[in-house]
Short mmCIF file of C-alpha atoms in Angstrom, two decimals:
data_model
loop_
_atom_site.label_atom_id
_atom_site.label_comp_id
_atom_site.label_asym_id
_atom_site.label_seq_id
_atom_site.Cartn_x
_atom_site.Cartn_y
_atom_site.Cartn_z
CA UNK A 536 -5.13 -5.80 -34.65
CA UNK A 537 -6.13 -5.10 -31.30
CA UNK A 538 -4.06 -3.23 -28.89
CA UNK A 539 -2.26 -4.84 -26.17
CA UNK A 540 -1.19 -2.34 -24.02
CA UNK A 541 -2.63 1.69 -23.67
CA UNK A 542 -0.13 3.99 -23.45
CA UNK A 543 -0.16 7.56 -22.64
CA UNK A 544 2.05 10.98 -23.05
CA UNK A 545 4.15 12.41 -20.38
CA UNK A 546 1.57 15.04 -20.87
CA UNK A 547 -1.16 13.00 -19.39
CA UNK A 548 0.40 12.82 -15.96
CA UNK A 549 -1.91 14.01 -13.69
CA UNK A 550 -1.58 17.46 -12.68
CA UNK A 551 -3.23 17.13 -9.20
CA UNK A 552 -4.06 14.09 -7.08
CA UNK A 553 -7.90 12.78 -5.97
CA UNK A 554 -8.51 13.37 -2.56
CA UNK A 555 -11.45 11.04 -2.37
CA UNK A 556 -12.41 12.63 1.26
CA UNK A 557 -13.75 15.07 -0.12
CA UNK A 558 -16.37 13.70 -1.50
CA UNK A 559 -16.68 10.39 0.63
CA UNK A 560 -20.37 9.91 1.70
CA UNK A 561 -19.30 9.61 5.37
CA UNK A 562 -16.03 11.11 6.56
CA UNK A 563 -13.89 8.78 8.25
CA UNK A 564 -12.99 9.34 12.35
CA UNK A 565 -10.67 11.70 13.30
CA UNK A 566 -7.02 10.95 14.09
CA UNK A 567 -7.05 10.92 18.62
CA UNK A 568 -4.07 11.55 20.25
CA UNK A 569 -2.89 8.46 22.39
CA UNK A 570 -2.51 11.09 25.53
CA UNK A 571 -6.41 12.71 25.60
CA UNK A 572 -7.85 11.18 23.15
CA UNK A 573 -8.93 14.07 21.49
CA UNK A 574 -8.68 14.45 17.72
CA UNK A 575 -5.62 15.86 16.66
CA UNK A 576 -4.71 18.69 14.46
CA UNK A 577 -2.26 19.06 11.18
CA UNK A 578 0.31 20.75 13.74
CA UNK A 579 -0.04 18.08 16.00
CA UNK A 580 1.70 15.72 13.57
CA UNK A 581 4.14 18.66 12.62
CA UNK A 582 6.72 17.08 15.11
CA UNK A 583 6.86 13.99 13.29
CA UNK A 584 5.87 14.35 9.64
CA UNK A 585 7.00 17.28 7.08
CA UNK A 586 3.79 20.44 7.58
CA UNK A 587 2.31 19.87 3.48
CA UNK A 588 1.85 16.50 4.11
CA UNK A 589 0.73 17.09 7.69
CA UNK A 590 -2.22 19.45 6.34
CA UNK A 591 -2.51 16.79 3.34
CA UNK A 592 -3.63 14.49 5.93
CA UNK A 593 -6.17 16.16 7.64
CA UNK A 594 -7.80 17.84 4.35
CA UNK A 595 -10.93 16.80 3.90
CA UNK A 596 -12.65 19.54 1.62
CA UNK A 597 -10.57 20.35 -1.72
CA UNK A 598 -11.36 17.22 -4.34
CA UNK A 599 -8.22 18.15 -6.33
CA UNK A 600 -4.39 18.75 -4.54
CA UNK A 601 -2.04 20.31 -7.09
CA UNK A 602 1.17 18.24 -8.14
CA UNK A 603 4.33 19.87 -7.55
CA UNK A 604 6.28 20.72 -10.51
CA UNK A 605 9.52 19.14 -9.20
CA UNK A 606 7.41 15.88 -8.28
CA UNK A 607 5.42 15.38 -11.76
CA UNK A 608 9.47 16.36 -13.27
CA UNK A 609 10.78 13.53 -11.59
CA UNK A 610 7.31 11.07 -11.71
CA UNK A 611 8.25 11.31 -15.86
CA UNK A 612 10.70 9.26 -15.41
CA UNK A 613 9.07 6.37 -15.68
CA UNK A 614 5.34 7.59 -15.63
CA UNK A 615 2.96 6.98 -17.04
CA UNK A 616 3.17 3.62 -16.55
CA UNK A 617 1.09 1.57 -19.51
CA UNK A 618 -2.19 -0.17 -18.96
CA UNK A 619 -1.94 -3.74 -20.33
CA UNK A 620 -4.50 -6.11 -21.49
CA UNK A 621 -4.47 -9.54 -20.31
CA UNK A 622 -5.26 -11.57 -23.48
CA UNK A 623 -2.91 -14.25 -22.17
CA UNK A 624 -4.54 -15.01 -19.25
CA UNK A 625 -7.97 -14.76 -20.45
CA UNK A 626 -7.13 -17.30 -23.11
CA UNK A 627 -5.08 -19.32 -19.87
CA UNK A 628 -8.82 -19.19 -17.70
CA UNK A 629 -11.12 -19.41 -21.11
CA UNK A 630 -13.25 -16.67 -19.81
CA UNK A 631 -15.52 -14.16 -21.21
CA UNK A 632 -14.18 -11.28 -18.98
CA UNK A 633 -12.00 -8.67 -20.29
CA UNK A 634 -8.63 -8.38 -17.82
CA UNK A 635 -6.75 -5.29 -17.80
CA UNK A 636 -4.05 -4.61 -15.23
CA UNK A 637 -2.14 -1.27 -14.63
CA UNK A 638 1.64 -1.95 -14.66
CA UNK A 639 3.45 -0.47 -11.83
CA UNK A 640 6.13 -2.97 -11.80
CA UNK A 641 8.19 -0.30 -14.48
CA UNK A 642 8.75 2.22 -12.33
CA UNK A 643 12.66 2.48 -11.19
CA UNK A 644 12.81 0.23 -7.78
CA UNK A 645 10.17 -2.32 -9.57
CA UNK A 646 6.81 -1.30 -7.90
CA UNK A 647 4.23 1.89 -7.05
CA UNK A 648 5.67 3.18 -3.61
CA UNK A 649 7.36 5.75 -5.83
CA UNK A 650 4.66 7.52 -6.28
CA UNK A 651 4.45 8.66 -3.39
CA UNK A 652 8.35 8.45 -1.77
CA UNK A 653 9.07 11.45 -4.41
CA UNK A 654 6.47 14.14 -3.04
CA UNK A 655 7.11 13.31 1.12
CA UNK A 656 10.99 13.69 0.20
CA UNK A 657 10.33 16.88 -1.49
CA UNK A 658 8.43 18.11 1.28
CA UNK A 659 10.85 17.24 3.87
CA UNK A 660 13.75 19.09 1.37
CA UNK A 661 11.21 22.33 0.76
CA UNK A 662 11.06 22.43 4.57
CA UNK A 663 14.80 22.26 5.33
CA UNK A 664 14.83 18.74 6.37
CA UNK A 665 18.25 17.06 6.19
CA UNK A 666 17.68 13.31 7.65
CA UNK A 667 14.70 11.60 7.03
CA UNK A 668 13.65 7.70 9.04
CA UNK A 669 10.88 5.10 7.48
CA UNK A 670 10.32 1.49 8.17
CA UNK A 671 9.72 -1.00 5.53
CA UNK A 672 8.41 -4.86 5.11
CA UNK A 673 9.28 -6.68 2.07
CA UNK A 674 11.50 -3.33 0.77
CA UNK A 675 9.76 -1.71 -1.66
CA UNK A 676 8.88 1.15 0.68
CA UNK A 677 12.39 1.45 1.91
CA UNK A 678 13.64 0.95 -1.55
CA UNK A 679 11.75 3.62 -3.53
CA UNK A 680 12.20 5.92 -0.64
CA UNK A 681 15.97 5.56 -0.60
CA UNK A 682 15.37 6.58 -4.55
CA UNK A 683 13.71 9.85 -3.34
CA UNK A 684 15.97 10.76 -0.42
CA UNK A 685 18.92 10.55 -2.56
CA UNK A 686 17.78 12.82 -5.49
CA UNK A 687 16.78 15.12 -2.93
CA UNK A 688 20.03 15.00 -0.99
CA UNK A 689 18.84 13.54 2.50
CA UNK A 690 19.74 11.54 4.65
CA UNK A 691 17.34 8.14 5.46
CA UNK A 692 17.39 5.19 7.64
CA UNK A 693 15.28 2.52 6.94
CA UNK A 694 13.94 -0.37 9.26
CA UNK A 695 13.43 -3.57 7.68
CA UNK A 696 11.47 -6.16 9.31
CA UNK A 697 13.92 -8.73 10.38
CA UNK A 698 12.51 -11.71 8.76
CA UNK A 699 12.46 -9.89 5.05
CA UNK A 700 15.65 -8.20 5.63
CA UNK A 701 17.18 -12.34 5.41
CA UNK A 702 14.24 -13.47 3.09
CA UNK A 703 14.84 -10.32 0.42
CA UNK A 704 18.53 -9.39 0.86
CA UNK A 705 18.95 -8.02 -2.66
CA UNK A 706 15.96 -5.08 -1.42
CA UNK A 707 18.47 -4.35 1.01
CA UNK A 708 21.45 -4.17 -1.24
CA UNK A 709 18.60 -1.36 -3.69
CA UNK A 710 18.36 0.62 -0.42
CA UNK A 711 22.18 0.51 0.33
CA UNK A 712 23.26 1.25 -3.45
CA UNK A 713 20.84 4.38 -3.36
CA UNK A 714 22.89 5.20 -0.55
CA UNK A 715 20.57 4.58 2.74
CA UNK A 716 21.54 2.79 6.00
CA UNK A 717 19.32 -0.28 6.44
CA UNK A 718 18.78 -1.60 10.08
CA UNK A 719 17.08 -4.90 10.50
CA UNK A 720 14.37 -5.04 13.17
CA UNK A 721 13.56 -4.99 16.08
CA UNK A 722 17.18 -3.30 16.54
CA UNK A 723 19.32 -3.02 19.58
CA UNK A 724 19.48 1.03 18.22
CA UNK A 725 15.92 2.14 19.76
CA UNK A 726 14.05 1.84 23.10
CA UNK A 727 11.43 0.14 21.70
CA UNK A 728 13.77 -2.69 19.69
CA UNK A 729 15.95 -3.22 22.67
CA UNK A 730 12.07 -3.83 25.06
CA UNK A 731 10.84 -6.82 22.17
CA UNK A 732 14.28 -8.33 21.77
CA UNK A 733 14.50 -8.68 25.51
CA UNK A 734 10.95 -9.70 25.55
CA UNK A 735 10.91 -11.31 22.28
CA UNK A 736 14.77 -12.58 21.84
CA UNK A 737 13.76 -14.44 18.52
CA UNK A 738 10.90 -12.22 16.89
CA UNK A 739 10.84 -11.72 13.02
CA UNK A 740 9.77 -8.49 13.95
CA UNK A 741 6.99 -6.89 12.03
CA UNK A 742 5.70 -3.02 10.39
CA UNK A 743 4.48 -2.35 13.67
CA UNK A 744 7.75 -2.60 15.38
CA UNK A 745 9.41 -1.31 12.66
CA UNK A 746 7.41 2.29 12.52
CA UNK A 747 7.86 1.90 16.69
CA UNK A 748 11.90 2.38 16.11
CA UNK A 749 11.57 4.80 12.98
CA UNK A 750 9.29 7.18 14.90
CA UNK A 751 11.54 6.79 17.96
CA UNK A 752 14.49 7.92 16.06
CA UNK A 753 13.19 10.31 14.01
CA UNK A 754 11.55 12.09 17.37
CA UNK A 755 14.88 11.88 19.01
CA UNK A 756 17.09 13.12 16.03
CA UNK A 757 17.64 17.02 15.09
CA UNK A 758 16.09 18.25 11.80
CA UNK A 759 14.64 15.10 11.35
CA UNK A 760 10.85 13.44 10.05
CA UNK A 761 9.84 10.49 9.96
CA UNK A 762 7.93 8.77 6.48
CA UNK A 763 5.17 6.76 5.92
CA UNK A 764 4.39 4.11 2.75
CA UNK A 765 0.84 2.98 3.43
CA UNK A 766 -1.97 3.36 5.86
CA UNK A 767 -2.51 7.38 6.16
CA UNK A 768 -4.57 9.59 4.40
CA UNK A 769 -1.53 11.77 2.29
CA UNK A 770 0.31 8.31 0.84
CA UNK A 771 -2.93 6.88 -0.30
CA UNK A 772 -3.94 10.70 -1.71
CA UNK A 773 -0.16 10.56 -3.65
CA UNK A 774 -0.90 7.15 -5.34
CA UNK A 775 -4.29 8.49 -7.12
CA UNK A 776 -1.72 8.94 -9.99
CA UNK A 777 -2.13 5.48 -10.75
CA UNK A 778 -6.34 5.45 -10.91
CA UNK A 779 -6.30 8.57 -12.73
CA UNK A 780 -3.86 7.32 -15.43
CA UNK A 781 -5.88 4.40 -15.67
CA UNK A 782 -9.46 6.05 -16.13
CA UNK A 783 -8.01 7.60 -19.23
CA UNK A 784 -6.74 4.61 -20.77
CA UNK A 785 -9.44 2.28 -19.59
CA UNK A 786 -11.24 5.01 -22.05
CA UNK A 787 -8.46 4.34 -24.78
CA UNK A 788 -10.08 0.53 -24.48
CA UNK A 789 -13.19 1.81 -24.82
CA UNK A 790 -13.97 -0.18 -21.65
CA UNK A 791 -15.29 0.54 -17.96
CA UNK A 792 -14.05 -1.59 -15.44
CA UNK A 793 -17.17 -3.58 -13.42
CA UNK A 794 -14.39 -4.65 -11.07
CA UNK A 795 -11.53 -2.74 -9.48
CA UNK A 796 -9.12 -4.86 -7.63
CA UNK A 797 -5.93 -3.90 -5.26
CA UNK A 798 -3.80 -6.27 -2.81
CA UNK A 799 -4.30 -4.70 0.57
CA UNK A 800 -1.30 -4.30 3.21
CA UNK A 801 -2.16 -0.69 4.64
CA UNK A 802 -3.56 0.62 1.72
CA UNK A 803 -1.97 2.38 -0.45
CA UNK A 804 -1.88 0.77 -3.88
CA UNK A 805 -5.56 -0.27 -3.25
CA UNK A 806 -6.24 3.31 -2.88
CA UNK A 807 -4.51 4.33 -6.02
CA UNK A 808 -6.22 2.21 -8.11
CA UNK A 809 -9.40 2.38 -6.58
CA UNK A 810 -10.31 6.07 -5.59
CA UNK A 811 -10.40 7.85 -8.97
CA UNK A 812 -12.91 5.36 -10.16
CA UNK A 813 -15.07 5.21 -7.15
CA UNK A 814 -15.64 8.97 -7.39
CA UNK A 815 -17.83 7.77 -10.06
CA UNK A 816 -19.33 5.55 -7.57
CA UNK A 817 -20.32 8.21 -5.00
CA UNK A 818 -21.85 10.49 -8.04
CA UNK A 819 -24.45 7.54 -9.11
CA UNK A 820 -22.96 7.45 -12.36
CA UNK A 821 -21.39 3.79 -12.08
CA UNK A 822 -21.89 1.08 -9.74
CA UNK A 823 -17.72 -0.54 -10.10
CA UNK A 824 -17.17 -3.20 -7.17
CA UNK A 825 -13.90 -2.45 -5.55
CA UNK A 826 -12.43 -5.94 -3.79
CA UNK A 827 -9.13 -5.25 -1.22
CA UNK A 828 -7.29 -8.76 -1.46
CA UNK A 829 -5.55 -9.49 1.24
CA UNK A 830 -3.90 -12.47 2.74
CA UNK A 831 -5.28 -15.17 4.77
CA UNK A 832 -2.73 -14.71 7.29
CA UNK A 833 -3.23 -10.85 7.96
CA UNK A 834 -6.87 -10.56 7.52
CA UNK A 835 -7.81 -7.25 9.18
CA UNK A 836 -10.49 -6.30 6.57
CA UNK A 837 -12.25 -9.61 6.74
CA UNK A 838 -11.52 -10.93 10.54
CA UNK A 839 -10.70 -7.83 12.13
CA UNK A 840 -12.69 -5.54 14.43
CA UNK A 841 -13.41 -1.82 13.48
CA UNK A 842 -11.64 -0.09 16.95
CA UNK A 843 -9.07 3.27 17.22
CA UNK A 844 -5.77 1.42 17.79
CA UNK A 845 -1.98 2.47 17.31
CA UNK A 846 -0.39 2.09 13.30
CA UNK A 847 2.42 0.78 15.41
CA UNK A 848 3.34 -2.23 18.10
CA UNK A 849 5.02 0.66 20.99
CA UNK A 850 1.94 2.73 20.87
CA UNK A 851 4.21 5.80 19.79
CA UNK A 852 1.24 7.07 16.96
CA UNK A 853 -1.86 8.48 17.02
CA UNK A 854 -4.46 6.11 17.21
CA UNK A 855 -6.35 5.19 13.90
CA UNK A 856 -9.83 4.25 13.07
CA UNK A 857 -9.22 1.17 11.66
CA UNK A 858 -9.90 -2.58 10.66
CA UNK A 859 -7.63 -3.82 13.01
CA UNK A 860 -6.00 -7.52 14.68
CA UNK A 861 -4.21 -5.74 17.51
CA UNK A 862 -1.23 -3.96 16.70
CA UNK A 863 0.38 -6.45 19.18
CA UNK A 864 -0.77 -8.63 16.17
CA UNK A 865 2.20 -11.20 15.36
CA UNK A 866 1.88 -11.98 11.34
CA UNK A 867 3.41 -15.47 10.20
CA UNK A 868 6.38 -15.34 8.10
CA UNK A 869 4.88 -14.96 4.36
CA UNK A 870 6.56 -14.02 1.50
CA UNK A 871 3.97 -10.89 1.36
CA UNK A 872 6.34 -8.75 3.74
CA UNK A 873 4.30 -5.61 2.36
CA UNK A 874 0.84 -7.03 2.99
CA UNK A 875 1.91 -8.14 7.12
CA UNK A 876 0.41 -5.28 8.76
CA UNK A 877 -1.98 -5.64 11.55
CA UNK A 878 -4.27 -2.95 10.50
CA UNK A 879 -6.26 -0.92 7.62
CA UNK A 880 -6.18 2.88 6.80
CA UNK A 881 -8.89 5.26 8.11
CA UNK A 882 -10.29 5.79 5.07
CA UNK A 883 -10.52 2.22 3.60
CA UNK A 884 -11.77 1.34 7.44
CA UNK A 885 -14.61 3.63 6.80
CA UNK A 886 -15.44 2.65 3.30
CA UNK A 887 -15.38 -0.88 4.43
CA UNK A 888 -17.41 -0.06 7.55
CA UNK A 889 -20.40 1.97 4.68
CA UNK A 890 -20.15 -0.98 2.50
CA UNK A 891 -18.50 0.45 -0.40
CA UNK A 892 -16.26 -1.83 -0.69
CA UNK A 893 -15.54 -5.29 -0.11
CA UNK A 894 -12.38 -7.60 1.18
CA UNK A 895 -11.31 -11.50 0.41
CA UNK A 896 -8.35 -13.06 1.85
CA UNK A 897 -6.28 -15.11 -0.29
CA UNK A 898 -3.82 -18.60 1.20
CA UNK A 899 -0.75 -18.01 0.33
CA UNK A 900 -0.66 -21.06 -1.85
CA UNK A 901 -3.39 -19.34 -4.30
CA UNK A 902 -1.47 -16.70 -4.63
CA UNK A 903 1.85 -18.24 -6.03
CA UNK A 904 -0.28 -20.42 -8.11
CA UNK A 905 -1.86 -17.56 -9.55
CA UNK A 906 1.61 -15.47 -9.78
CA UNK A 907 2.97 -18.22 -11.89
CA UNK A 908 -0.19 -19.00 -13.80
CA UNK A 909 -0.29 -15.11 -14.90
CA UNK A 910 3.76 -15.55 -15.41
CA UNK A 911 3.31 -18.01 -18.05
CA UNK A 912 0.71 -16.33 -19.45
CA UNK A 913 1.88 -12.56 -19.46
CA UNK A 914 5.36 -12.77 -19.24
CA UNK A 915 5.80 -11.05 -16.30
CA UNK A 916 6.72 -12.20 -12.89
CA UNK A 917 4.91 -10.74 -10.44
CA UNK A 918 6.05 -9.09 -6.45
CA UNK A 919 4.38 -12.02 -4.03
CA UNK A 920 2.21 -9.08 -2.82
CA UNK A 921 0.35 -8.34 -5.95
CA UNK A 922 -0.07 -11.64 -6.59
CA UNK A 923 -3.10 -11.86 -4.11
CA UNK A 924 -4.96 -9.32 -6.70
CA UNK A 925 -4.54 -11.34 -9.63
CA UNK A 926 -5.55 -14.41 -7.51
CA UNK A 927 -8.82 -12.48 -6.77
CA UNK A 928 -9.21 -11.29 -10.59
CA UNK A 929 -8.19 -15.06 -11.57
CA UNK A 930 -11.54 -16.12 -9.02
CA UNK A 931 -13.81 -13.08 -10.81
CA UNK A 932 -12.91 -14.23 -14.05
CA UNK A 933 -13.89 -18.26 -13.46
CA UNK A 934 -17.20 -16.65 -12.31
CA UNK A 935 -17.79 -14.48 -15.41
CA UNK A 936 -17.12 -18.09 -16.86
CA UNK A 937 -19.48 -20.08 -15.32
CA UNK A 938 -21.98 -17.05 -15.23
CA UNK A 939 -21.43 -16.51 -19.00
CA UNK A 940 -20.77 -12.77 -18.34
CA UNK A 941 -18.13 -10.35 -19.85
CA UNK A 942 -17.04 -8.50 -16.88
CA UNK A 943 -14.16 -5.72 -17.14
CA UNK A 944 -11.79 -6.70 -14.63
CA UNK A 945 -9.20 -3.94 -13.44
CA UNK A 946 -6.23 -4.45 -10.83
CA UNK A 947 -3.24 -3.14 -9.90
CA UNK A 948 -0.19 -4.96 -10.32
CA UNK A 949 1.90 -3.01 -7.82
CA UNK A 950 5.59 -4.72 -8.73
CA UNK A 951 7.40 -7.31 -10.22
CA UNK A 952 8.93 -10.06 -8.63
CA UNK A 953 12.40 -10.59 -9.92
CA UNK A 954 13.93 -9.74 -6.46
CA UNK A 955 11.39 -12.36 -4.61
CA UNK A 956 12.81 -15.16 -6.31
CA UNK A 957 13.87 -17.02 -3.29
CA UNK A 958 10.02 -17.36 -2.54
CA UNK A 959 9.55 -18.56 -6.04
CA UNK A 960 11.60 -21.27 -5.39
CA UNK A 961 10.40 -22.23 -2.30
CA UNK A 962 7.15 -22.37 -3.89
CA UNK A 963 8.31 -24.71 -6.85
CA UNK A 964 9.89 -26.63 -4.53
CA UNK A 965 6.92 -27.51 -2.63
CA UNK A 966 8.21 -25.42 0.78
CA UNK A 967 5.48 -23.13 1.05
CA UNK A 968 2.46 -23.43 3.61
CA UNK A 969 -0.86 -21.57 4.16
CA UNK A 970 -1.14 -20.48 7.69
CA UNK A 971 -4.88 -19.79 8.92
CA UNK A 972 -5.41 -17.20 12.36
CA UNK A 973 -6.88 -18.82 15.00
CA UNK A 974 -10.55 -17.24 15.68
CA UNK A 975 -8.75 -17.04 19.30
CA UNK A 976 -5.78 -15.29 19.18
CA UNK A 977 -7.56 -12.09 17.37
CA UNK A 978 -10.23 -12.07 19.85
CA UNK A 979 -7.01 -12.24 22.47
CA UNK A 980 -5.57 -9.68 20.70
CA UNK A 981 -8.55 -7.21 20.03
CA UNK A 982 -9.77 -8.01 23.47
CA UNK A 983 -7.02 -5.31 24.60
CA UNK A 984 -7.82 -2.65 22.61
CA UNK A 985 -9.87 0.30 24.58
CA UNK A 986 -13.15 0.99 23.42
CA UNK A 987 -13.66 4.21 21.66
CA UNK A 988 -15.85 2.85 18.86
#
């Protein structure tokens, strides 16, 4: 009988993660500061973020960064996660093409943010660091880094964006039982909540907003950093674990993937899956297509214009090469809280811009068709936000159909969705819209970013 699902050892957890700019054809553009828009420096960030992942951000010459001891310790707890094969849903889609997705959904809180919540908490705790901020969208962020602060013994307030703090209570209630406070925003508790709700009295609030008031009070608050989930260089570097695990059992298969495929929010699950296999890419060994999904409503990598802007709405970060709508950028109220984020990470920005990878956006109903098509057929209900990467392997495989090709499709499946239930049922119940950007109100919105591209 052939095997379902590839499993590895605790063994086989990496012992160092991929820093794929090290080896990236073209470098991507330096961090500026928002003051002189020079480039900045690892101590320039010092301030903010804890110094190892400060120098992690900025490293651009060692391939391999070594795993702590206490990080891979505490990883085993649920890693490695297995690497399933998709029979199901071929049979579902009649298709040639093998499907094989990495299961991420096991880990503790329900989804890969883990991964890399465990090393910046240890960082900040190495360093003396005893309170800790982060913002979070649909609360899988916030939820494995409550995990992380905890076990470490710090302290950590999390932002939720408003409209997912009332869509995905029960992520709220994970953060709270772990022991974090949880503040919905934008909050009456910063400088920059208390400016949008008086501009703003009803806004949903969004990432951007959310990283504007968890910067604020991390900068304002002794012995205090401030922690990121997606979008810069060190979290994307921390969820290689995933790509790396998966090399070795896509070699278990005896299969190579033609096709790589991640949602896309900021980054950082794409990233994981994707990096360890392009390496392969960038050596002329393989030629793997790597496809960011990301949804129709937030499309950055497929609408939005290459241009430094701020990774948050107050214009309190450095600014960041990247595929961006504005970060004044207003998303619409999907269920895909982790995917509404007005921009794309450096280094996916600059992989994008080289054309070594490539982005779709997904409606929103496509992807809740897909989630419950791959429900049905796998057993497992998927987070909203992963659902956009098996809508795009769902497409890949009807074209290996019609094409009468047996592509090896690969993609993350970055949580489950037993706590996004509520959007489940607004789905069955027919409640659910697409909502399509107007060509005019990203040009509005890019039209006010300055030109340093």
């Amino acid at each position: 009988m052939e095997s379902k699902k590839f499993i590895l050892q605790e063994k086989d957890i990496p012992t160092a993660w991929y820093n794929v700019m090290a080896e990236m054809p073209v470098k991507p553009r330096p961090l500026l500061s928002p003051v002189t828009k020079k480039p900045l420096t690892p101590e320039d960030l010092y301030p903010l973020f804890s110094e190892e992942v400060s120098r992690q951000e900025f490293n651009d010459t060692d391939k391999w960064i070594e795993i702590p001891e206490e990080v891979r310790d505490m990883y085993r707890i649920w890693r490695p996660t297995p690497l399933v094969r998709a029979r199901g849903l071929e049979k579902a889609l009649d298709t040639p093409a093998h499907i094989y997705f990495k299961n991420e959904s096991v880990s503790p809180v329900g989804s890969h943010k883990l991964n890399s919540a465990i090393p910046q908490a240890y960082y900040c705790k190495k360093q003396g660091v005893t309170n800790i901020t982060t913002e979070t969208g649909a609360g899988q962020w916030g939820a494995a880094l409550s995990l992380a602060a905890k076990h470490f013994g710090l302290e950590l307030a999390v932002y939720m964006v408003k409209v997912s703090y009332h869509q995905k209570p029960y992520r709220r209630s994970i953060m709270q039982t772990y022991g974090a406070e949880v503040i919905a925003s934008p909050s009456m508790s910063t400088k920059a909540g208390r400016k949008i709700i008086t501009d703003h009295p009803n806004y949903q609030g969004s990432l951007g907003t959310a990283i504007s008031e968890a910067v604020e009070l991390a900068m304002s608050t002794p012995n205090c950093k401030y922690t990121l989930g997606s979008v810069l260089n060190h979290v994307a570097l921390h969820q290689t674990v995933i790509g790396l695990e998966a090399e070795k059992q896509m070699e278990m298969a005896g299969e190579y993937p033609d096709i790589v495929i991640g949602c896309f929010g900021g980054g950082s699950n794409f990233s994981g899956i994707s990096f360890p296999f392009m390496r392969h890419n960038f050596s002329g060994e393989r030629s793997t297509r790597f496809i960011a999904a990301e949804p129709a409503s937030c499309p950055k990598l497929t609408r939005g214009v290459l241009q430094y802007d701020f990774g948050d709405e107050a214009g309190y970060t450095p600014l960041i090469p990247m595929y961006t709508l504005g970060h004044n950028f207003s998303p619409a109220n999907i269920h895909a809280g982790g995917l509404r984020y007005h921009g794309a990470g450096a280094v996916v920005s600059q992989l994008r811009e080289n054309g070594l990878i490539d982005a779709v956006d997904i409606p929103q109903l496509e992807t809740f068709a897909a989630a419950t098509l791959f429900a049905q057929a796998e057993g497992i209900i998927p987070a909203p936000e992963s659902s956009h990467a098996i809508a795009t392997a769902i497409r890949e495989a009807k074209k290996a159909k019609e094409s009468g090709e047996s592509k090896v499709i690969l993609f993350n499946l970055s949580g489950h969705g037993l706590i996004d239930m509520a959007a489940y049922d607004q789905y069955i119940s027919g409640d659910l819209q697409n909502y399509e950007i107007p060509e005019s109100e990203i040009e509005t919105n890019v039209s006010k970013l300055e030109k340093l591209i």
